[in-house]
Short mmCIF file of C-alpha atoms in Angstrom, two decimals:
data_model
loop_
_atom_site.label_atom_id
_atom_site.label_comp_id
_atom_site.label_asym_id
_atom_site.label_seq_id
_atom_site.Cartn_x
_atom_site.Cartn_y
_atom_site.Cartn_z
CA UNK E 1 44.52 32.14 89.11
CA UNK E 2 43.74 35.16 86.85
CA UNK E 3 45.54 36.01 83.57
CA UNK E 4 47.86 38.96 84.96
CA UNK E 5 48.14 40.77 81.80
CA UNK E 6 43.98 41.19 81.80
CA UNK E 7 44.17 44.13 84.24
CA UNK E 8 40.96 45.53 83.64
CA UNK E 9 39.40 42.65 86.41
CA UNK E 10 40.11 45.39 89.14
CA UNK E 11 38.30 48.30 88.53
CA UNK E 12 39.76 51.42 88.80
CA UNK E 13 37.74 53.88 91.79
CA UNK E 14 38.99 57.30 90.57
CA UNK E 15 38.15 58.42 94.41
CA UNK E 16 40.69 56.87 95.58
CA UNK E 17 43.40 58.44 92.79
CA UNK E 18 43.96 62.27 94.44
CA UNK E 19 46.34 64.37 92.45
CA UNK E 20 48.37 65.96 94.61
CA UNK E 21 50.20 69.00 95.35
CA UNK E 22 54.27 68.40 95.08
CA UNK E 23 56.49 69.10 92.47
CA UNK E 24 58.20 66.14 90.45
CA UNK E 25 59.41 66.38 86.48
CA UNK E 26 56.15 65.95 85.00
CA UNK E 27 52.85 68.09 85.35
CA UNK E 28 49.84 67.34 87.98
CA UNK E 29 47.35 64.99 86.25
CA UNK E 30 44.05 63.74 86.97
CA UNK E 31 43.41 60.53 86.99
CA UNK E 32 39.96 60.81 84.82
CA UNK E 33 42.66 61.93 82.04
CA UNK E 34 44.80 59.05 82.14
CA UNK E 35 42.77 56.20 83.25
CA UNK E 36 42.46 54.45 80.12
CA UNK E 37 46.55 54.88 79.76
CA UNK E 38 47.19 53.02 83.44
CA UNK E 39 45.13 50.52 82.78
CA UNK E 40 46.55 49.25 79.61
CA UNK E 41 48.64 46.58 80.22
CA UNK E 42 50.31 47.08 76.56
CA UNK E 43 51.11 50.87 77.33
CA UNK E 44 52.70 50.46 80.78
CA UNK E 45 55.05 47.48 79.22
CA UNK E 46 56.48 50.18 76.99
CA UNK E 47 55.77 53.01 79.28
CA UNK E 48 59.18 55.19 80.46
CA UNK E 49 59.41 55.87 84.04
CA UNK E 50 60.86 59.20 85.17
CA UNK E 51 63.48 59.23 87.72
CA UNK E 52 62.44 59.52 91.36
CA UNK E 53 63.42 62.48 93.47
CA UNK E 54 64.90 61.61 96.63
CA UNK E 55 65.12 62.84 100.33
CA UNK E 56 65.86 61.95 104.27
CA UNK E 57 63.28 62.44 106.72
CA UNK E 58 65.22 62.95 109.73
CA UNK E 59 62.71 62.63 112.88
CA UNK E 60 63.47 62.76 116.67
CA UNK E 61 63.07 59.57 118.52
CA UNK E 62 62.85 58.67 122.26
CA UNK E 63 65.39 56.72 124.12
CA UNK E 64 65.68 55.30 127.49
CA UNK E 65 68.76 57.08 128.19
CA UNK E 66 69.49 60.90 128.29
CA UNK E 67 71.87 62.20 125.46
CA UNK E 68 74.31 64.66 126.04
CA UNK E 69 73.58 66.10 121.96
CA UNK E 70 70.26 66.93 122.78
CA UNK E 71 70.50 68.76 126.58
CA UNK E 72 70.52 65.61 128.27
CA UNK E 73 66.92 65.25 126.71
CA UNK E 74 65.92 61.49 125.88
CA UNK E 75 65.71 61.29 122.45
CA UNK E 76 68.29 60.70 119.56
CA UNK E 77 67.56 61.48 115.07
CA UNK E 78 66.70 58.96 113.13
CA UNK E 79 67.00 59.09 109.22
CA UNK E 80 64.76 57.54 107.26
CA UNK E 81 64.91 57.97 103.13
CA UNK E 82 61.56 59.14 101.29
CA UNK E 83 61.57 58.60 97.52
CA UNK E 84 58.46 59.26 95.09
CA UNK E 85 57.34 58.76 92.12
CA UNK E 86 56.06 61.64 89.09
CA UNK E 87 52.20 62.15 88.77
CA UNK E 88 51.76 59.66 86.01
CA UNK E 89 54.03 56.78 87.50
CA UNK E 90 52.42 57.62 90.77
CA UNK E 91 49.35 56.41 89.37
CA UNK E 92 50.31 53.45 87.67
CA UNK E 93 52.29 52.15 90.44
CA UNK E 94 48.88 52.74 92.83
CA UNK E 95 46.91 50.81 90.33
CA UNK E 96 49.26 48.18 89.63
CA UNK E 97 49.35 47.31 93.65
CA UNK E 98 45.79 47.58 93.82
CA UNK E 99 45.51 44.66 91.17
CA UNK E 100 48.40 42.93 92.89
CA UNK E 101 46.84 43.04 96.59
CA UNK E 102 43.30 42.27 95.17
CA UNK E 103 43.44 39.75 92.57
CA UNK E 104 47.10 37.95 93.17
CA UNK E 105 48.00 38.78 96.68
CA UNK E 106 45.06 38.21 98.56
CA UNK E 107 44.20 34.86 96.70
CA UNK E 108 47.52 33.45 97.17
CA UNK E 109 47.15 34.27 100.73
CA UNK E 110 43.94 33.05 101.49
CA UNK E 111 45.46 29.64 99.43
CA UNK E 112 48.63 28.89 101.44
CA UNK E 113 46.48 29.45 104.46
CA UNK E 114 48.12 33.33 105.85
CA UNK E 115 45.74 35.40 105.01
CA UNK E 116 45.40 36.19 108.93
CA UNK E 117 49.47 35.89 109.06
CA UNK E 118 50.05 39.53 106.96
CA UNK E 119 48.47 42.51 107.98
CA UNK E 120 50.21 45.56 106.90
CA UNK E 121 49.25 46.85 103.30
CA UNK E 122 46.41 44.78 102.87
CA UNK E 123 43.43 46.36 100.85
CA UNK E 124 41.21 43.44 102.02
CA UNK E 125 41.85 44.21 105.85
CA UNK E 126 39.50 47.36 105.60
CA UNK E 127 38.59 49.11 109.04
CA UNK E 128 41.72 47.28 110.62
CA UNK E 129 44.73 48.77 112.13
CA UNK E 130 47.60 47.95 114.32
CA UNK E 131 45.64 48.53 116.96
CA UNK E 132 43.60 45.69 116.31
CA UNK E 133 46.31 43.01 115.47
CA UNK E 134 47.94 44.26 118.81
CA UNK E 135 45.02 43.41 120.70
CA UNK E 136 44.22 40.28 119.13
CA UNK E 137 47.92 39.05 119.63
CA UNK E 138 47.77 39.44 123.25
CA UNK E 139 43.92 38.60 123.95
CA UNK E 140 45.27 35.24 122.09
CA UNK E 141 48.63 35.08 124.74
CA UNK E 142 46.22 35.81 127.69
CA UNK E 143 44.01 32.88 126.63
CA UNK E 144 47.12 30.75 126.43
CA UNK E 145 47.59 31.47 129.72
CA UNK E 146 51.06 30.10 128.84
CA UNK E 147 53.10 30.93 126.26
CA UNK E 148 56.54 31.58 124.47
CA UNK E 149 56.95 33.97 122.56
CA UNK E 150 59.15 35.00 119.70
CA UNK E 151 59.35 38.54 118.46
CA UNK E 152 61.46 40.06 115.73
CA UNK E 153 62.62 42.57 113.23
CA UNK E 154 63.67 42.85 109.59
CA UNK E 155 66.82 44.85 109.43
CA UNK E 156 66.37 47.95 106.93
CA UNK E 157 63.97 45.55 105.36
CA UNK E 158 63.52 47.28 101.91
CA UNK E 159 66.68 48.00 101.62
CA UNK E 160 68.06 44.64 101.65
CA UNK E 161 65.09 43.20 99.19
CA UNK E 162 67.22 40.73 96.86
CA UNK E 163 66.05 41.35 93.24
CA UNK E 164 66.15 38.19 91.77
CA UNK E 165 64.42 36.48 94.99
CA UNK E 166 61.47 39.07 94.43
CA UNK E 167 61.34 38.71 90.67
CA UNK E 168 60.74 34.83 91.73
CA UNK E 169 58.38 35.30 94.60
CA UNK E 170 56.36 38.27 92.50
CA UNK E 171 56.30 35.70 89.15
CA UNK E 172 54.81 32.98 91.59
CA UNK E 173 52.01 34.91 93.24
CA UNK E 174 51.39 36.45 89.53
CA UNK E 175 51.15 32.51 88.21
CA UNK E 176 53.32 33.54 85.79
CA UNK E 177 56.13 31.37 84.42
CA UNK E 178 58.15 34.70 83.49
CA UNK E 179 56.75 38.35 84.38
CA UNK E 180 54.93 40.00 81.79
CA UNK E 181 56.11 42.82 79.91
CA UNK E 182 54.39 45.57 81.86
CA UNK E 183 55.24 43.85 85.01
CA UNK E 184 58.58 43.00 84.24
CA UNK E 185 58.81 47.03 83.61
CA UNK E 186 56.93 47.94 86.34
CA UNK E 187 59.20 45.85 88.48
CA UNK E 188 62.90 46.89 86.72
CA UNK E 189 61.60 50.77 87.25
CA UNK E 190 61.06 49.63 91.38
CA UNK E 191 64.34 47.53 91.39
CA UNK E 192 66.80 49.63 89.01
CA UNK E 193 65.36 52.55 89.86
CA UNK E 194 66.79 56.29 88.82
CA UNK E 195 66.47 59.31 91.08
CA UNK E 196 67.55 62.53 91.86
CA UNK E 197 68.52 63.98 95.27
CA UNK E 198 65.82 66.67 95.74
CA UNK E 199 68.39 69.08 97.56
CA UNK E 200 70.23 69.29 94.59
CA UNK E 201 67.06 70.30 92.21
CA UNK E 202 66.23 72.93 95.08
CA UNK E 203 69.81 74.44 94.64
CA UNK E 204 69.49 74.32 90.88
CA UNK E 205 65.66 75.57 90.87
CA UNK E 206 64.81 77.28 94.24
CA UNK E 207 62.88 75.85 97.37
CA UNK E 208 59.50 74.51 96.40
CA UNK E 209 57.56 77.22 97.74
CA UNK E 210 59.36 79.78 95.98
CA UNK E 211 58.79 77.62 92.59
CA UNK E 212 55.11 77.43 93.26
CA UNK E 213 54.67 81.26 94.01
CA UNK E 214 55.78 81.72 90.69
CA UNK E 215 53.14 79.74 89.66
CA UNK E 216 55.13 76.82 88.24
CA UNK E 217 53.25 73.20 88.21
CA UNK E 218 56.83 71.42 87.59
CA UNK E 219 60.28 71.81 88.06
CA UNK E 220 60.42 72.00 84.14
CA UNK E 221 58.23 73.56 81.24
CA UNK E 222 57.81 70.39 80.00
CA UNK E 223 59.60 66.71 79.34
CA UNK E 224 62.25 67.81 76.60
CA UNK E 225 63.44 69.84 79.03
CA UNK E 226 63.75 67.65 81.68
CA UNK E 227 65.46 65.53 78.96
CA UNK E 228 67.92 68.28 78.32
CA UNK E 229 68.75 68.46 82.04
CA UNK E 230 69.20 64.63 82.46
CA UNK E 231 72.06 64.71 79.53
CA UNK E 232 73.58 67.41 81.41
CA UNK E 233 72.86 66.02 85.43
CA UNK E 234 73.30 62.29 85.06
CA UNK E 235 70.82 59.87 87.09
CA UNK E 236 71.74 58.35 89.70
CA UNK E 237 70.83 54.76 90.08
CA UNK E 238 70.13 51.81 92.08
CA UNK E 239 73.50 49.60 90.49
CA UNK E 240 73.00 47.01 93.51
CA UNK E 241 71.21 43.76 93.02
CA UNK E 242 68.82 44.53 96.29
CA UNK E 243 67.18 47.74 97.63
CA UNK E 244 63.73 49.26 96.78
CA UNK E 245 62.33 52.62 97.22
CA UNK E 246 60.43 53.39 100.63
CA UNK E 247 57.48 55.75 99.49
CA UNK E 248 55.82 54.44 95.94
CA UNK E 249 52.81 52.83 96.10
CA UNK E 250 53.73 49.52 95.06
CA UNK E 251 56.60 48.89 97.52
CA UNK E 252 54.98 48.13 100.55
CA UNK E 253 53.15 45.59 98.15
CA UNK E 254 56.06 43.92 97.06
CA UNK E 255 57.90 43.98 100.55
CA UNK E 256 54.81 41.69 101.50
CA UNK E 257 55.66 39.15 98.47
CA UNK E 258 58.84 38.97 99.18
CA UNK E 259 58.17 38.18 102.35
CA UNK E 260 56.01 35.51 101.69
CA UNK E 261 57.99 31.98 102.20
CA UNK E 262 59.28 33.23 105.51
CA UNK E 263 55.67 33.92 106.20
CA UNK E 264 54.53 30.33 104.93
CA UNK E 265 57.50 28.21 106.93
CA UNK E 266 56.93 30.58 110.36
CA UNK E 267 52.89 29.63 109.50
CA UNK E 268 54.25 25.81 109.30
CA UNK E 269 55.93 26.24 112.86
CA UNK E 270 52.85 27.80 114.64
CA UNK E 271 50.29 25.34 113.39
CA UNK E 272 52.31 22.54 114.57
CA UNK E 273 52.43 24.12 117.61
CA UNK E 274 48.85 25.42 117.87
CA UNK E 275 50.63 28.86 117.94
CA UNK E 276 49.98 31.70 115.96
CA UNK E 277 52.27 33.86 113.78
CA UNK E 278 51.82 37.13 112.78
CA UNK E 279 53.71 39.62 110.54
CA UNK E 280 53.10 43.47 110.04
CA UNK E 281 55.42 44.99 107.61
CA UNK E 282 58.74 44.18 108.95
CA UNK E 283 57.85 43.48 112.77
CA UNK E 284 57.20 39.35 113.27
CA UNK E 285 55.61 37.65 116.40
CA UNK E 286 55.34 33.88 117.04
CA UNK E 287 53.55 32.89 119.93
CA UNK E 288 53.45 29.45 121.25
CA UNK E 289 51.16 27.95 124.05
CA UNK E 290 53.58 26.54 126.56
CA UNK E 291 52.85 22.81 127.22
CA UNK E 292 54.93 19.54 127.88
CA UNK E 293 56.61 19.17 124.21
CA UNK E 294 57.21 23.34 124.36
CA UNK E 295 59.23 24.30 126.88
CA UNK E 296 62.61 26.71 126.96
CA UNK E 297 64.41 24.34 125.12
CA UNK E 298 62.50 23.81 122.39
CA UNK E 299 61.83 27.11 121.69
CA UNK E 300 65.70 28.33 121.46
CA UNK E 301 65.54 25.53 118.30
CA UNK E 302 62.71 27.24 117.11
CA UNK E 303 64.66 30.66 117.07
CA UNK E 304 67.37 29.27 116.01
CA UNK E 305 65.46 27.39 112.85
CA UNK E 306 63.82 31.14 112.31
CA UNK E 307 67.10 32.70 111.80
CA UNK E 308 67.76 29.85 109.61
CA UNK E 309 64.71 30.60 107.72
CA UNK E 310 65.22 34.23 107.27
CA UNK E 311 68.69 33.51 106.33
CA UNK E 312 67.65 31.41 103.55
CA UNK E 313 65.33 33.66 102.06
CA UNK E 314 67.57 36.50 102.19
CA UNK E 315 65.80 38.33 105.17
CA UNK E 316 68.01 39.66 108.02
CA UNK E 317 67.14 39.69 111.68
CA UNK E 318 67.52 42.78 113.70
CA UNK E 319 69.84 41.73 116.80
CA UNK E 320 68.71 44.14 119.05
CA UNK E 321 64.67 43.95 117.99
CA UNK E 322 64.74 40.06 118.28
CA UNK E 323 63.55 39.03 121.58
CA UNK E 324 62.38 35.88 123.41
CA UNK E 325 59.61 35.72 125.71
CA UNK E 326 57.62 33.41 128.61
CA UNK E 327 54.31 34.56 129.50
CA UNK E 328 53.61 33.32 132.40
CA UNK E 329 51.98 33.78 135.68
CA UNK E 330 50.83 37.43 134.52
CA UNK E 331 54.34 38.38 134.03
CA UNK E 332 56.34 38.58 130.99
CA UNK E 333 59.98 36.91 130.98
CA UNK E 334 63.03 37.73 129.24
CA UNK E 335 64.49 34.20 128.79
CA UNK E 336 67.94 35.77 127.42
CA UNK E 337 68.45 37.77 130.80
CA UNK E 338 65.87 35.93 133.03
CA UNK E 339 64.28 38.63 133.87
CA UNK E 340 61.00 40.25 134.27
CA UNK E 341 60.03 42.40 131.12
CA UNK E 342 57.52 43.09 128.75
CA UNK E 343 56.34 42.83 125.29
CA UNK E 344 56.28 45.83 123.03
CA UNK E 345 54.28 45.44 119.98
CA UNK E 346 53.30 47.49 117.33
CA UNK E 347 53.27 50.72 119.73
CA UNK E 348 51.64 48.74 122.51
CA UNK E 349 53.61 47.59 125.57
CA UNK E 350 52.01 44.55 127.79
CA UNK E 351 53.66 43.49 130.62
CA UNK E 352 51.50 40.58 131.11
CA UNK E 353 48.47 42.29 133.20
CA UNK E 354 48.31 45.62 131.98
CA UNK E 355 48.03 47.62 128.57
CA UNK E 356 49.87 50.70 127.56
CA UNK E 357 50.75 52.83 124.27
CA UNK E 358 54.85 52.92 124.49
CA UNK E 359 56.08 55.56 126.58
CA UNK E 360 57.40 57.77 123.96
CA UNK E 361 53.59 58.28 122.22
CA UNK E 362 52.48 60.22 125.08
CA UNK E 363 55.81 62.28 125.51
CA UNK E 364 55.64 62.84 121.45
CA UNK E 365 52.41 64.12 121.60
CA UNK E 366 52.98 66.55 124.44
CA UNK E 367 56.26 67.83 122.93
CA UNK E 368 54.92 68.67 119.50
CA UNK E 369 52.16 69.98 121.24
CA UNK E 370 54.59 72.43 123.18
CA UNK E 371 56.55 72.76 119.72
CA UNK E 372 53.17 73.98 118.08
CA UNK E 373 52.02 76.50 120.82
CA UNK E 374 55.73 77.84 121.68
CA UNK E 375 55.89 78.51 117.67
CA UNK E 376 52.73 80.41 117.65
CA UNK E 377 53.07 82.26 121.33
CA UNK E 378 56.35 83.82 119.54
CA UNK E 379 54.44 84.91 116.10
CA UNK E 380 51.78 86.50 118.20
CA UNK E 381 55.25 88.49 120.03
CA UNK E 382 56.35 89.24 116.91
CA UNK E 383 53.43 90.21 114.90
CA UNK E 384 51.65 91.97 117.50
CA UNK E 385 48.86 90.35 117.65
CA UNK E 386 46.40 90.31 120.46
CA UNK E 387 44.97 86.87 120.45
CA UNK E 388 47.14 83.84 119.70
CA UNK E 389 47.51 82.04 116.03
CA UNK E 390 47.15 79.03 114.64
CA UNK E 391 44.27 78.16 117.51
CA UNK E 392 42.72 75.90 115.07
CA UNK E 393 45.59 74.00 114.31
CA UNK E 394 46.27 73.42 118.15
CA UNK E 395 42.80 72.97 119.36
CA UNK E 396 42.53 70.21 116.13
CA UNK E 397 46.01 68.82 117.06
CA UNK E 398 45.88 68.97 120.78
CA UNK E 399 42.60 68.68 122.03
CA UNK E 400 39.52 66.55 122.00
CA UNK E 401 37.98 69.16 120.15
CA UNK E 402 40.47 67.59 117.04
CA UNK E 403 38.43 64.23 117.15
CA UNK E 404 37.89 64.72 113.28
CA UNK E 405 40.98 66.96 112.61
CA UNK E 406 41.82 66.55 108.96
CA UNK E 407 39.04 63.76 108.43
CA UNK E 408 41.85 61.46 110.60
CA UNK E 409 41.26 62.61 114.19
CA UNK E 410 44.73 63.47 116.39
CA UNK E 411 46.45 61.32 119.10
CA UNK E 412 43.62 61.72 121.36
CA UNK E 413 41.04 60.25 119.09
CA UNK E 414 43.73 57.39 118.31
CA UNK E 415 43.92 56.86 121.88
CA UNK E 416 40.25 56.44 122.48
CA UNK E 417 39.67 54.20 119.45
CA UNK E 418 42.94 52.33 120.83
CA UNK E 419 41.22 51.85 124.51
CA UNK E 420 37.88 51.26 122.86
CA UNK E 421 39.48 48.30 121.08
CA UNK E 422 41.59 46.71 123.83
CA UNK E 423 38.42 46.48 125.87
CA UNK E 424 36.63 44.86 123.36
CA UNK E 425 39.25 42.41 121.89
CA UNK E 426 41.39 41.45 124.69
CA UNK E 427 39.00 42.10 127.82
CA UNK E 428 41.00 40.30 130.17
CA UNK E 429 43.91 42.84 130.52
CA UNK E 430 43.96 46.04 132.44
CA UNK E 431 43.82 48.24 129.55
CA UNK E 432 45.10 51.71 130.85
CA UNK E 433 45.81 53.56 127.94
CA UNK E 434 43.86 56.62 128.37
CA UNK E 435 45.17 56.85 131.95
CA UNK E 436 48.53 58.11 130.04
CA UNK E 437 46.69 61.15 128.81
CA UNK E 438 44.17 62.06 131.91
CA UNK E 439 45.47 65.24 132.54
CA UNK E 440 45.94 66.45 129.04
CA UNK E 441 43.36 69.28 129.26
CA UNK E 442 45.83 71.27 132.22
CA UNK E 443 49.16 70.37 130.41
CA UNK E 444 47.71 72.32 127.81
CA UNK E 445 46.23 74.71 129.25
CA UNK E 446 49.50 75.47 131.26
CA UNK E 447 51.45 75.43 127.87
CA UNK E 448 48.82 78.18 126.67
CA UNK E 449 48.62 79.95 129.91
CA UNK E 450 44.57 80.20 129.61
CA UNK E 451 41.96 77.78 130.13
CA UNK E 452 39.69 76.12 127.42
CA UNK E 453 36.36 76.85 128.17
CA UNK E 454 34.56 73.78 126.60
CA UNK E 455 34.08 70.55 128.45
CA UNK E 456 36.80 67.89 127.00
#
């Protein structure tokens, strides 16, 4: 193992280290500035970390029944809290996980044998996505032919992180007998973290876009007087002993670690099995080939001994998102209800022939799109306008034309590159996932009320 506090064996690429655009307590920086800073060990150990400011994404999300809040319409909110870090801290915490994933994570990994096990947040799975360890996963149950399998969720996974279990799993992959003193304060500022709700700075300072017309970089001149606000506005604080922020750049890092015994003991159960276990972020699969010393006994004991495993390292199983599975004569099994089902995994659903994106991609897609074009058919009302706004947001968003919208692509292109991979992964299923969006070119065109006149 490396010597942790020698951080200078990851290289920093300042391409990958964008400054960007919001407003936090301290100025916009670039990262050519303050390189030599974030990469000294002995700075960061005595570096202060400013508070992080604090908000809920609320986003709409599809359900299978109609609710009566929403017209009857299928979809309920869901909340999900966003915390970030200032420009500096940004940086360090991006560099710090960088040198975690590269030379600690990755090596301990590839050591204990689950490098193939963790997937999510990995800077050594380049070119990989979900789509990819979807496909895999069920070229592998196809093969099987037969097979149990286990699927499962971690309930509000980072915020039910137990400090001192991460402090222990984090010194281990480090190969550190204590943590260091800048990781030790890179991991209290994660773990005790300060913050401020960012409503309440709006309220104090204005919206955002009203502070940047005025051509402020900050919510403050400078530091001191952030500092004088902070005596007046106290911090608030994380005073549990679990919870980290969703939304720094070293989170998603340390969620893995902490992860990483539950990883190794599901690992244990697969191999002696000749099954395979997966993990991405907080979604888990097992699959095990069904065979004379694996039948629908023996895997209720194995879900049972995975609850007991999660248990004891402090993880907690989402009831609901925990399902058990026979593949089996093409068809998918519930075992809990006996009855026919399917498998829904990391936005793909395979009901043991076939191949689809979940229901509620499509339906997304097409109501943003609506969102998008009803928004700009009313400013062209309003304004007077004779042709229609925002086209090349909608044609990027909407359309094939939008195959390199924003240097990403949009659903469609994600679509393709999904069906492109499912046929060349897992050949043997009826991959029909562009069939969901075949007649995508007249939906929009109806929402528009013109026709496109390009071939897409």
């Amino acid at each position: 193992m490396l010597d942790s506090t020698k951080l200078d064996s990851t290289k920093l690429d300042s391409t990958k280290y964008k400054t960007k655009n919001y407003l936090h307590f301290d100025y916009r920086v670039k990262i050519e500035n303050v390189e030599s800073y974030v990469t000294d060990h002995s700075k960061i150990g005595n570096h202060s970390f400013l508070p992080l400011i604090r908000y809920v994404s609320s986003f709409e999300k599809r359900i299978e029944e109609k609710n009566p809040e929403f017209d009857n319409r299928p979809i309920k909110t869901k909340d999900r809290v966003i915390m970030y870090a200032g420009h500096m801290d940004n940086f360090i915490y991006k560099y710090y996980a960088e040198v975690l994933n590269k030379d600690f994570y990755n090596k301990f990994c590839m050591e204990k044998g689950i490098d193939d096990c963790v997937s999510a947040y990995r800077n050594n799975k380049v070119g990989k996505s979900n789509i990819d360890f979807a496909a895999e996963i069920i070229n592998q149950m196809v093969n099987y032919k037969e097979a149990y399998i286990l699927v499962g969720d971690f309930t509000n996974y980072f915020d039910k992180i137990n400090h001192e279990l991460l402090k222990k799993h984090l010194a281990e992959v480090l190969n550190q007998p204590r943590l260091s003193k800048d990781w030790f304060n890179v991991f209290r500022s994660i773990t005790k973290y300060g913050y401020y709700e960012k409503s309440f700075l709006n309220e104090e300072y204005g919206s955002d876009e009203s502070i940047k017309r005025s051509n402020k970089k900050s919510y403050f001149e400078n530091i001191s007087k952030f500092r004088e606000f902070q005596k007046n506005n106290k911090t608030l604080c994380n005073k549990n002993k679990f919870g980290i922020p969703q939304g720094s750049a070293i989170s998603a890092v340390f969620a893995n670690i902490y992860a990483s015994e539950f990883d190794l003991k599901l690992k244990e159960i697969a191999d002696e099995f000749s099954g395979i276990y997966r993990r991405y972020s907080d979604d888990f699969i097992l699959v095990i080939p069904k065979s004379d010393i694996v039948n629908e006994q023996k895997i209720r004991r194995i879900e049972t001994d995975t609850r007991r495993v999660a248990s004891e390292y402090k993880i907690e199983l989402h009831k609901d998102k925990t399902g058990l599975y026979l593949y089996e004569n093409d068809k998918i099994f519930d075992i809990i209800s006996n009855e026919v089902s399917h498998l829904d995994y990391l936005g793909f659903v395979f009901d043991g022939t076939t191949v689809k994106m979940r229901g509620k991609s499509p339906y997304k897609f097409y109501r943003n799109a609506k969102k998008l074009i009803t928004f700009a058919q009313k400013v062209k009302v309003k304004k007077e306008l004779t042709d229609l706004p925002y086209k090349k947001k909608i044609y990027g968003l909407c359309t094939d034309l939008g195959k390199n919208y924003n240097n990403h692509g949009n659903f469609i292109s994600y679509a393709k590159r999904a069906q492109k991979k499912f046929d060349e992964i897992s050949p043997n299923t009826n991959n029909l996932i562009m069939n969901q969006l075949k007649n995508r070119k007249k939906k929009i065109e109806k929402m528009l009320g013109y026709k496109i006149h390009t071939k897409i």
